[in-house]
CSV table of C-alpha atoms in Angstrom, one decimal:
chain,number,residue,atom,x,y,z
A,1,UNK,CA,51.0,100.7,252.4
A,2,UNK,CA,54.5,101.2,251.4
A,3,UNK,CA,56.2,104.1,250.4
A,4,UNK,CA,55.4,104.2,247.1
A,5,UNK,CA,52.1,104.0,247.5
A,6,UNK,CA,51.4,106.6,249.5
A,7,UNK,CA,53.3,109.0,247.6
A,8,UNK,CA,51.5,107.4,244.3
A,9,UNK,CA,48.3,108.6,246.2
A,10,UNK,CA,49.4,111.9,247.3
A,11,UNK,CA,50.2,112.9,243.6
A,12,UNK,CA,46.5,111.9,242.7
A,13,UNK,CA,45.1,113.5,245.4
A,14,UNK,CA,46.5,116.7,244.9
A,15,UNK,CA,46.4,116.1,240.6
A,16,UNK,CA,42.5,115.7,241.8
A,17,UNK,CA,42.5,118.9,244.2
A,18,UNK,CA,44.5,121.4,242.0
A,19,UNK,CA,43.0,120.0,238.3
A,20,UNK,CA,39.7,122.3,238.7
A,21,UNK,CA,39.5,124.0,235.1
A,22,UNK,CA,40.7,127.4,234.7
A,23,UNK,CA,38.8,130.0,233.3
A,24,UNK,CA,40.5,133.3,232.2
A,25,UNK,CA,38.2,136.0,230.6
A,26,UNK,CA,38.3,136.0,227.2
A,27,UNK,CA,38.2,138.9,224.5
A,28,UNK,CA,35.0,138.8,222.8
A,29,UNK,CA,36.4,138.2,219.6
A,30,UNK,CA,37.9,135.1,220.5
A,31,UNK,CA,34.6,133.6,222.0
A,32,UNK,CA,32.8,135.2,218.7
A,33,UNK,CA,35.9,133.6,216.8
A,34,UNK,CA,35.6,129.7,218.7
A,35,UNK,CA,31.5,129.8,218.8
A,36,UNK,CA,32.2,130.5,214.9
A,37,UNK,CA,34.3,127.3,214.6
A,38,UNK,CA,32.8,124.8,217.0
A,39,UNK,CA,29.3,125.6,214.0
A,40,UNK,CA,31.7,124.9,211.2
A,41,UNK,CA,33.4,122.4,212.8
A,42,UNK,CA,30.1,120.8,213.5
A,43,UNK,CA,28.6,121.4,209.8
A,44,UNK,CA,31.7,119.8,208.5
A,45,UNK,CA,31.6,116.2,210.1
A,46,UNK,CA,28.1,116.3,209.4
A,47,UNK,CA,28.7,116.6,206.0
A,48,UNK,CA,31.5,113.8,205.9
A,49,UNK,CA,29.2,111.4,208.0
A,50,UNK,CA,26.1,112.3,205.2
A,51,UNK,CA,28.3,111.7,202.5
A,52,UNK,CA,29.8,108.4,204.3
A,53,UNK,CA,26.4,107.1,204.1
A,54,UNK,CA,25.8,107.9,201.1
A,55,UNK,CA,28.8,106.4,199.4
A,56,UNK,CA,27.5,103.4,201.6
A,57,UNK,CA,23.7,102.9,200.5
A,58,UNK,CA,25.0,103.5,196.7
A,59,UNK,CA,27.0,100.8,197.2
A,60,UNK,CA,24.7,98.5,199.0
A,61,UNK,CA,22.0,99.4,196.2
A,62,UNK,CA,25.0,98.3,193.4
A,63,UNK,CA,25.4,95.2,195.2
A,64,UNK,CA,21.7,94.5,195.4
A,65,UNK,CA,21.3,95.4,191.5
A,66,UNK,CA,24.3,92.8,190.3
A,67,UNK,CA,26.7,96.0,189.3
A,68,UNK,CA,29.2,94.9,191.6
């Protein structure tokens, strides 16, 4: 191995050794607050991939029926 090898594999061993997640305790507000937008989140794309559908089957159906 040459030189920069090793040190290429150092950095990635200790990127992988010291990369553990860190948790810090959080006000309860905040967690309330991200639980709150993780559901909306959620709700949202949801909606957007119901309504991408949708807009696809009404299309398919036009293009079945001859109105496009």
């Amino acid at each position: 191995m040459n030189k920069l090898q090793t040190r290429a594999l150092s950095a990635l061993a200790f990127l992988a050794a010291t990369g553990g997640a860190a948790h810090a305790a959080l006000p309860e507000g905040v967690s309330t607050a991200i639980t709150a937008y993780q559901t909306d989140a959620t709700t949202a794309i949801g909606l957007i991939m119901a309504a991408g559908v949708i807009i696809w089957g009404l299309m398919k159906l036009a293009s079945k029926l001859g109105w496009r």
